PDB file of C-alpha atoms in Angstrom:
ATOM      1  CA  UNK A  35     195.372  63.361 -93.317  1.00 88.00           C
ATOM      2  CA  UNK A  36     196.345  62.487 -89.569  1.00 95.00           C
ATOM      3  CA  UNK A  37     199.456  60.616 -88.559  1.00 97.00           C
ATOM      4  CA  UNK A  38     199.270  61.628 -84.602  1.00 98.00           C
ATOM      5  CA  UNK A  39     196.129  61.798 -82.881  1.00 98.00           C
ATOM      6  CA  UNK A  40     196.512  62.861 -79.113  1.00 98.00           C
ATOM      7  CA  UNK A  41     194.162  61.922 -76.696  1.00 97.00           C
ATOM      8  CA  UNK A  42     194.357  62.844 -73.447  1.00 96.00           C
ATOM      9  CA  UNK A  43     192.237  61.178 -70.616  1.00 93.00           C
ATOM     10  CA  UNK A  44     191.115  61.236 -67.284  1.00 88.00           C
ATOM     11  CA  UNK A  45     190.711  57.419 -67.032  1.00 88.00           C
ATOM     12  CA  UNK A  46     186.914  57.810 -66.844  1.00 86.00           C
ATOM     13  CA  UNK A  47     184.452  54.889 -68.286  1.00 85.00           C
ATOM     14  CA  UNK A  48     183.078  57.616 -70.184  1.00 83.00           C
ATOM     15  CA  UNK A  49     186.230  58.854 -71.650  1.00 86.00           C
ATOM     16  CA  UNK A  50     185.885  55.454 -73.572  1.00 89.00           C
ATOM     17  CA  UNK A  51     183.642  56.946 -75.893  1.00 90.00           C
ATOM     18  CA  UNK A  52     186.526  59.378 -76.881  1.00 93.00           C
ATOM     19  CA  UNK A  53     188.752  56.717 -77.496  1.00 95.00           C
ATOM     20  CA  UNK A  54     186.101  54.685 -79.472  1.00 95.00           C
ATOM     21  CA  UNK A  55     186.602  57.909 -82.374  1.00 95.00           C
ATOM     22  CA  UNK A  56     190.020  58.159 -81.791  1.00 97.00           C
ATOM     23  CA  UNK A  57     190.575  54.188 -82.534  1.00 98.00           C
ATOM     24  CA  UNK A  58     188.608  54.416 -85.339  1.00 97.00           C
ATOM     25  CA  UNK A  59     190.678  57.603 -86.891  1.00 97.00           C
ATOM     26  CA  UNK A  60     193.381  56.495 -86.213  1.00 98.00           C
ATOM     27  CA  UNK A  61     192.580  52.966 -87.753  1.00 97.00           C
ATOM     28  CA  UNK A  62     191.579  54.938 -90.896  1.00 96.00           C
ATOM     29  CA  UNK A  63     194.542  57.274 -91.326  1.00 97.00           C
ATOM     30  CA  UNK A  64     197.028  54.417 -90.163  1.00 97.00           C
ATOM     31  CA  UNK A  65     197.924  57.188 -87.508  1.00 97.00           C
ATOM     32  CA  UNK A  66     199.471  56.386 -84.456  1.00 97.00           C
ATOM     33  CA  UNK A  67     197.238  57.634 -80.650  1.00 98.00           C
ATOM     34  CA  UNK A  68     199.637  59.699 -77.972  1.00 98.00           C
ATOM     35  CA  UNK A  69     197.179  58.769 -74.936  1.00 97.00           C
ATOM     36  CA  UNK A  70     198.021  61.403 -72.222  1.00 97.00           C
ATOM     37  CA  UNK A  71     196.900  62.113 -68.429  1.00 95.00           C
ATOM     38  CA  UNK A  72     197.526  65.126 -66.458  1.00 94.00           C
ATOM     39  CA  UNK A  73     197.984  65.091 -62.941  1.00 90.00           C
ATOM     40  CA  UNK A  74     197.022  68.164 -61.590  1.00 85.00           C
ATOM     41  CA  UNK A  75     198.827  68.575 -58.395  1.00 72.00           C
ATOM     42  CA  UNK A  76     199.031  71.956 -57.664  1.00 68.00           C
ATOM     43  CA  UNK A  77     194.734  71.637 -57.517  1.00 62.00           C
ATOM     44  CA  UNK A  78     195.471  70.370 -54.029  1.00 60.00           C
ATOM     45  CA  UNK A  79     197.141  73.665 -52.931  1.00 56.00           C
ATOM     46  CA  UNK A  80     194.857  74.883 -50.595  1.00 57.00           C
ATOM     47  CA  UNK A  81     195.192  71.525 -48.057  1.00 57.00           C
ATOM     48  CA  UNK A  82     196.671  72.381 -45.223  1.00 56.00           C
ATOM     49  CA  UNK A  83     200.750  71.788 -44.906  1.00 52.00           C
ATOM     50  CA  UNK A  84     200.298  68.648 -42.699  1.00 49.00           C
ATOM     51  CA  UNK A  85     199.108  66.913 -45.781  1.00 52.00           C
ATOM     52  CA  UNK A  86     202.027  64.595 -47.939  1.00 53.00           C
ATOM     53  CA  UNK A  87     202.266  66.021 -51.223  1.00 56.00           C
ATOM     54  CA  UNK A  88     204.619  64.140 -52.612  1.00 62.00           C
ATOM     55  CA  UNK A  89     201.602  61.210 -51.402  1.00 75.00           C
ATOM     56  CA  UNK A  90     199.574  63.525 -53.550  1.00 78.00           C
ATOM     57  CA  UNK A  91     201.118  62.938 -56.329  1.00 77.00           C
ATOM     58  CA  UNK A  92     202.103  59.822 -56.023  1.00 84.00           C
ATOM     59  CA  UNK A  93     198.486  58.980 -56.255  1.00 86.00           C
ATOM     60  CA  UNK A  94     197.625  60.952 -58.790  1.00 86.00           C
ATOM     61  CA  UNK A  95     200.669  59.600 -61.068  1.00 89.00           C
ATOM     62  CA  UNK A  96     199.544  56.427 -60.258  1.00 90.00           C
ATOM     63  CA  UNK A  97     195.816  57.186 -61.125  1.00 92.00           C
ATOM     64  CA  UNK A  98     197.391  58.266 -64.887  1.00 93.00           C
ATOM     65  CA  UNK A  99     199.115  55.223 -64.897  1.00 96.00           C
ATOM     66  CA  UNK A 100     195.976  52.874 -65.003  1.00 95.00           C
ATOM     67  CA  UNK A 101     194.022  55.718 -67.431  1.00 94.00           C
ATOM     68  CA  UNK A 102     197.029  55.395 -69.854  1.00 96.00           C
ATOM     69  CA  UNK A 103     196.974  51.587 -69.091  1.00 96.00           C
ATOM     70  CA  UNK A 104     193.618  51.349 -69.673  1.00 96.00           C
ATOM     71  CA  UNK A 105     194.186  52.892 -73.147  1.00 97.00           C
ATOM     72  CA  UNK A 106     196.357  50.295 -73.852  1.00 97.00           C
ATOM     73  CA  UNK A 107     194.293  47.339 -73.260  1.00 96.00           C
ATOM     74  CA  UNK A 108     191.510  49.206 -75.257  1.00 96.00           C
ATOM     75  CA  UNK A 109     193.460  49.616 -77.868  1.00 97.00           C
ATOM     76  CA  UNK A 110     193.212  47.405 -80.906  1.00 97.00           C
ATOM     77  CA  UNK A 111     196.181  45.415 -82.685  1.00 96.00           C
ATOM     78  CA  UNK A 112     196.107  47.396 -85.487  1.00 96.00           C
ATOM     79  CA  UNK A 113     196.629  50.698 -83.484  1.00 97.00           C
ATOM     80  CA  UNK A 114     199.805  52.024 -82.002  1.00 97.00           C
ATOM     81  CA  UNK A 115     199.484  53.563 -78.686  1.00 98.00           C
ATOM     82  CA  UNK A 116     202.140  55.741 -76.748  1.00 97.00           C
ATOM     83  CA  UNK A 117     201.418  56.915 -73.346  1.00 97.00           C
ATOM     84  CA  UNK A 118     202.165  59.430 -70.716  1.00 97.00           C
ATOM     85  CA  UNK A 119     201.803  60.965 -67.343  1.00 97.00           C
ATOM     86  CA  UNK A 120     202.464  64.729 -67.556  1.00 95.00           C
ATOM     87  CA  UNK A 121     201.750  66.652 -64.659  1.00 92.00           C
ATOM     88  CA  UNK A 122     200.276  70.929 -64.870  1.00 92.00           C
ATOM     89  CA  UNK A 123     197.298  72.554 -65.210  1.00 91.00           C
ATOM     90  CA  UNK A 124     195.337  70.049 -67.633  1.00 92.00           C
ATOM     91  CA  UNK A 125     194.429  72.478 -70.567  1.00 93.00           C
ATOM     92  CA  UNK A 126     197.972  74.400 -70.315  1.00 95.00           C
ATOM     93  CA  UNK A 127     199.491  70.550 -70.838  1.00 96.00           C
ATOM     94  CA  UNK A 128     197.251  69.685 -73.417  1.00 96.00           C
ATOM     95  CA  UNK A 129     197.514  72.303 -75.502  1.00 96.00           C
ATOM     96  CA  UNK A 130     201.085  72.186 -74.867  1.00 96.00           C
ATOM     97  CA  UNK A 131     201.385  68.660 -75.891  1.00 96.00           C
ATOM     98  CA  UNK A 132     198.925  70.149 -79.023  1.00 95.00           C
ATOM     99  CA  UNK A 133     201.435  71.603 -81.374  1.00 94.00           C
ATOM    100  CA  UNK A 134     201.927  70.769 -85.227  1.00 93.00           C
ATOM    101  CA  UNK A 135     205.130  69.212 -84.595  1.00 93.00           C
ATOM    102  CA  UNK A 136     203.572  66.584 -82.191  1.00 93.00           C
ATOM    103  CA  UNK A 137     200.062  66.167 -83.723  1.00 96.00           C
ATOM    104  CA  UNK A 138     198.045  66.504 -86.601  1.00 95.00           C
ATOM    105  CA  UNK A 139     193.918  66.433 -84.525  1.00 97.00           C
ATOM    106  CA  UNK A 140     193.432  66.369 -80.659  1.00 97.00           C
ATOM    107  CA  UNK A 141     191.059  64.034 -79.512  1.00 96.00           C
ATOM    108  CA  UNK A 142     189.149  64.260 -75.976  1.00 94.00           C
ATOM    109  CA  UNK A 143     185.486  64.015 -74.235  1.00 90.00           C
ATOM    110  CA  UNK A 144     183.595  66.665 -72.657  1.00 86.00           C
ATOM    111  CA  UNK A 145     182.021  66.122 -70.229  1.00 74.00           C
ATOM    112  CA  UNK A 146     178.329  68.083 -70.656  1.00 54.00           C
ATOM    113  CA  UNK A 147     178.383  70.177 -67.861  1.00 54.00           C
ATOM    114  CA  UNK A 148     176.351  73.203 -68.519  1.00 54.00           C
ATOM    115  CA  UNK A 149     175.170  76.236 -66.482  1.00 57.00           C
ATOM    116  CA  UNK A 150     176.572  77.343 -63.091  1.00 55.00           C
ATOM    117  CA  UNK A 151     178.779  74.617 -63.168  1.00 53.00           C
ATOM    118  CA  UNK A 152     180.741  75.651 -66.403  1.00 54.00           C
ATOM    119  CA  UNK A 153     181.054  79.202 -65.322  1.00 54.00           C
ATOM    120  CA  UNK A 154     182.615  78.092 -62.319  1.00 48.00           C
ATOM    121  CA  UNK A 155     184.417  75.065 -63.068  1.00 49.00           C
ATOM    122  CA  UNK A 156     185.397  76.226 -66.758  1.00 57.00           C
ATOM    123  CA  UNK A 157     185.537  73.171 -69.346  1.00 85.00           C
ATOM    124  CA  UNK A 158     189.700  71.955 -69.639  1.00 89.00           C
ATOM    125  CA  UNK A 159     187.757  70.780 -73.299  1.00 89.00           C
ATOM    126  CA  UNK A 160     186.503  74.452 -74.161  1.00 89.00           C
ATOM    127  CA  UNK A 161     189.540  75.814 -73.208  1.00 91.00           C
ATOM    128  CA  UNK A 162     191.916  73.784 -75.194  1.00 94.00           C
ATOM    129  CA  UNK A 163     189.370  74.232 -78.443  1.00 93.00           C
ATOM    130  CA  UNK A 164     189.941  78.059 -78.217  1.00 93.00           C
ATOM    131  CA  UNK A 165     193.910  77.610 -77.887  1.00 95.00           C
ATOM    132  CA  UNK A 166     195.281  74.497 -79.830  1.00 96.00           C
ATOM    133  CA  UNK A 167     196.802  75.212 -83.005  1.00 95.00           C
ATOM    134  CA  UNK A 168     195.649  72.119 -84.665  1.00 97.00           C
ATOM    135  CA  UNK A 169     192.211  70.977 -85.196  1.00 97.00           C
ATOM    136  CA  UNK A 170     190.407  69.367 -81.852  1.00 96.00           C
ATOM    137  CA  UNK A 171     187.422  66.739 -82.136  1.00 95.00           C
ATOM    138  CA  UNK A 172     185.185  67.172 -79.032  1.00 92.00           C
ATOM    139  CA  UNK A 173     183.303  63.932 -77.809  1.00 91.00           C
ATOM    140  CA  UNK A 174     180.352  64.729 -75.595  1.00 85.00           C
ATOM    141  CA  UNK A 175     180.725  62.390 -72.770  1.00 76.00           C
ATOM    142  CA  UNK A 176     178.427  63.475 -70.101  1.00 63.00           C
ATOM    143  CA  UNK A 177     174.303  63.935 -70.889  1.00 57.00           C
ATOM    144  CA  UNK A 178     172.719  65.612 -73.901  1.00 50.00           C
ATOM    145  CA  UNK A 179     170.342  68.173 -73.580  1.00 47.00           C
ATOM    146  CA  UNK A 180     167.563  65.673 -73.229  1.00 42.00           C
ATOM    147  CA  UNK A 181     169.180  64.162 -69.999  1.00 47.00           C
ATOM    148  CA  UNK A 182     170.331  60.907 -72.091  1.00 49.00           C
ATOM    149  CA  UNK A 183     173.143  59.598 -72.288  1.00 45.00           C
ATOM    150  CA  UNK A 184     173.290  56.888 -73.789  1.00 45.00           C
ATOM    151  CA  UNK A 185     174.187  58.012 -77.537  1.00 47.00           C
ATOM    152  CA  UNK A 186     176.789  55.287 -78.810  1.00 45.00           C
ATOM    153  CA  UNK A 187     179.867  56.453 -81.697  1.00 47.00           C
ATOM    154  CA  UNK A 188     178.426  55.326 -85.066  1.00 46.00           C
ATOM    155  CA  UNK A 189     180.559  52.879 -85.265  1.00 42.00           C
ATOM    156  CA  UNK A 190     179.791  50.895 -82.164  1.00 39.00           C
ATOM    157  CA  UNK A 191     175.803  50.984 -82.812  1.00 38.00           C
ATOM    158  CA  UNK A 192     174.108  52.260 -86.089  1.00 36.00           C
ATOM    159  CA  UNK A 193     173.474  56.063 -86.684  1.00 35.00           C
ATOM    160  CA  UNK A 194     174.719  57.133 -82.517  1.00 37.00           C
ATOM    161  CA  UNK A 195     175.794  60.845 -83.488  1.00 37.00           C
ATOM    162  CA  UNK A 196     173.481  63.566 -82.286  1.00 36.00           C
ATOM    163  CA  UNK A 197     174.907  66.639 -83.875  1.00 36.00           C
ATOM    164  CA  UNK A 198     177.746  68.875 -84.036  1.00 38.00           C
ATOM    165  CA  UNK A 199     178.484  68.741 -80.724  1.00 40.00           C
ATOM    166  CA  UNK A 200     178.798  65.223 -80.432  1.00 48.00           C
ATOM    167  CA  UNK A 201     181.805  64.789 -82.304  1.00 51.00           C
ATOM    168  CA  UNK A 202     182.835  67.619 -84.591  1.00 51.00           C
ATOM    169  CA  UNK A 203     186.588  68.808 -85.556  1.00 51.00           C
ATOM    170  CA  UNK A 204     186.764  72.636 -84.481  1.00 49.00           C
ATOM    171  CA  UNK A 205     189.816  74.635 -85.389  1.00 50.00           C
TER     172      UNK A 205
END
């Protein structure tokens, strides 16, 4: 059923729990993971013109090299992992990078935020649901509605899903 999985991360501990599902899907389809970070240099725009951008994104690349390196070690033997840093506007680059020829499911965490904060901030997670052509599994990352969060992936401790939202394929 899936032979790429992409998962892109923002080398987060709690984008582990993302990769926990996409191990085990990929482990179960024999697929192969595309691990990708975005480093979203043009955010910085509004620094003044003193600042080094090119430092800017030197750091930043190098921040996506240890998430992608990260998913690496994570990943098991069994599981072939390619990685990249792309640089844009997150959700542009992931739904980009989101296209039938590349992948068959997108993979990623959200991170919970609810309220004032998502109608300012926006979710890169909500948009790339609404404009992926192939099917996206969501992983809620950040607290449920019952301010816990520590809900583990079935597979790492018994019965962990809490619903739809925890982990659901939306297309």
């Amino acid at each position: 059923m899936y032979d790429r999985i992409l998962v892109p991360t923002d080398g987060s501990p709690e984008g582990e729990h993302a990769l926990e599902y996409a191990f085990d899907l990929a482990r179960a389809h024999d697929a192969r993971i595309r691990a990708i970070y975005v480093a979203n240099v043009a955010s910085y725009g509004g620094l003044p013109m003193e600042t080094a951008w090119e430092g800017i994104g030197d750091a930043l690349r190098s921040e996506g090299q240890e998430a992608v390196g990260r998913v690496e070690e994570l990943a098991p033997d069994d599981v072939e992992v390619e990685t990249a840093v792309l640089e844009g506007s997150p959700s542009r680059v992931i739904v980009d990078e989101a296209t039938p020829e590349s992948c068959d499911l997108v993979v990623m965490g959200t991170h919970g935020r609810g309220g004032i904060d998502r109608l300012l901030l926006g979710s890169v997670a909500e948009r790339v649901v609404r404009r992926a052509s192939v099917p996206v599994l969501t992983v809620r990352l950040g607290e449920d509605e019952f301010g816990d969060n520590s809900e583990r992936h079935p597979a790492a401790a018994g019965d962990g899903a809490t619903g739809p939202s925890d982990a659901e394929p939306v297309k």
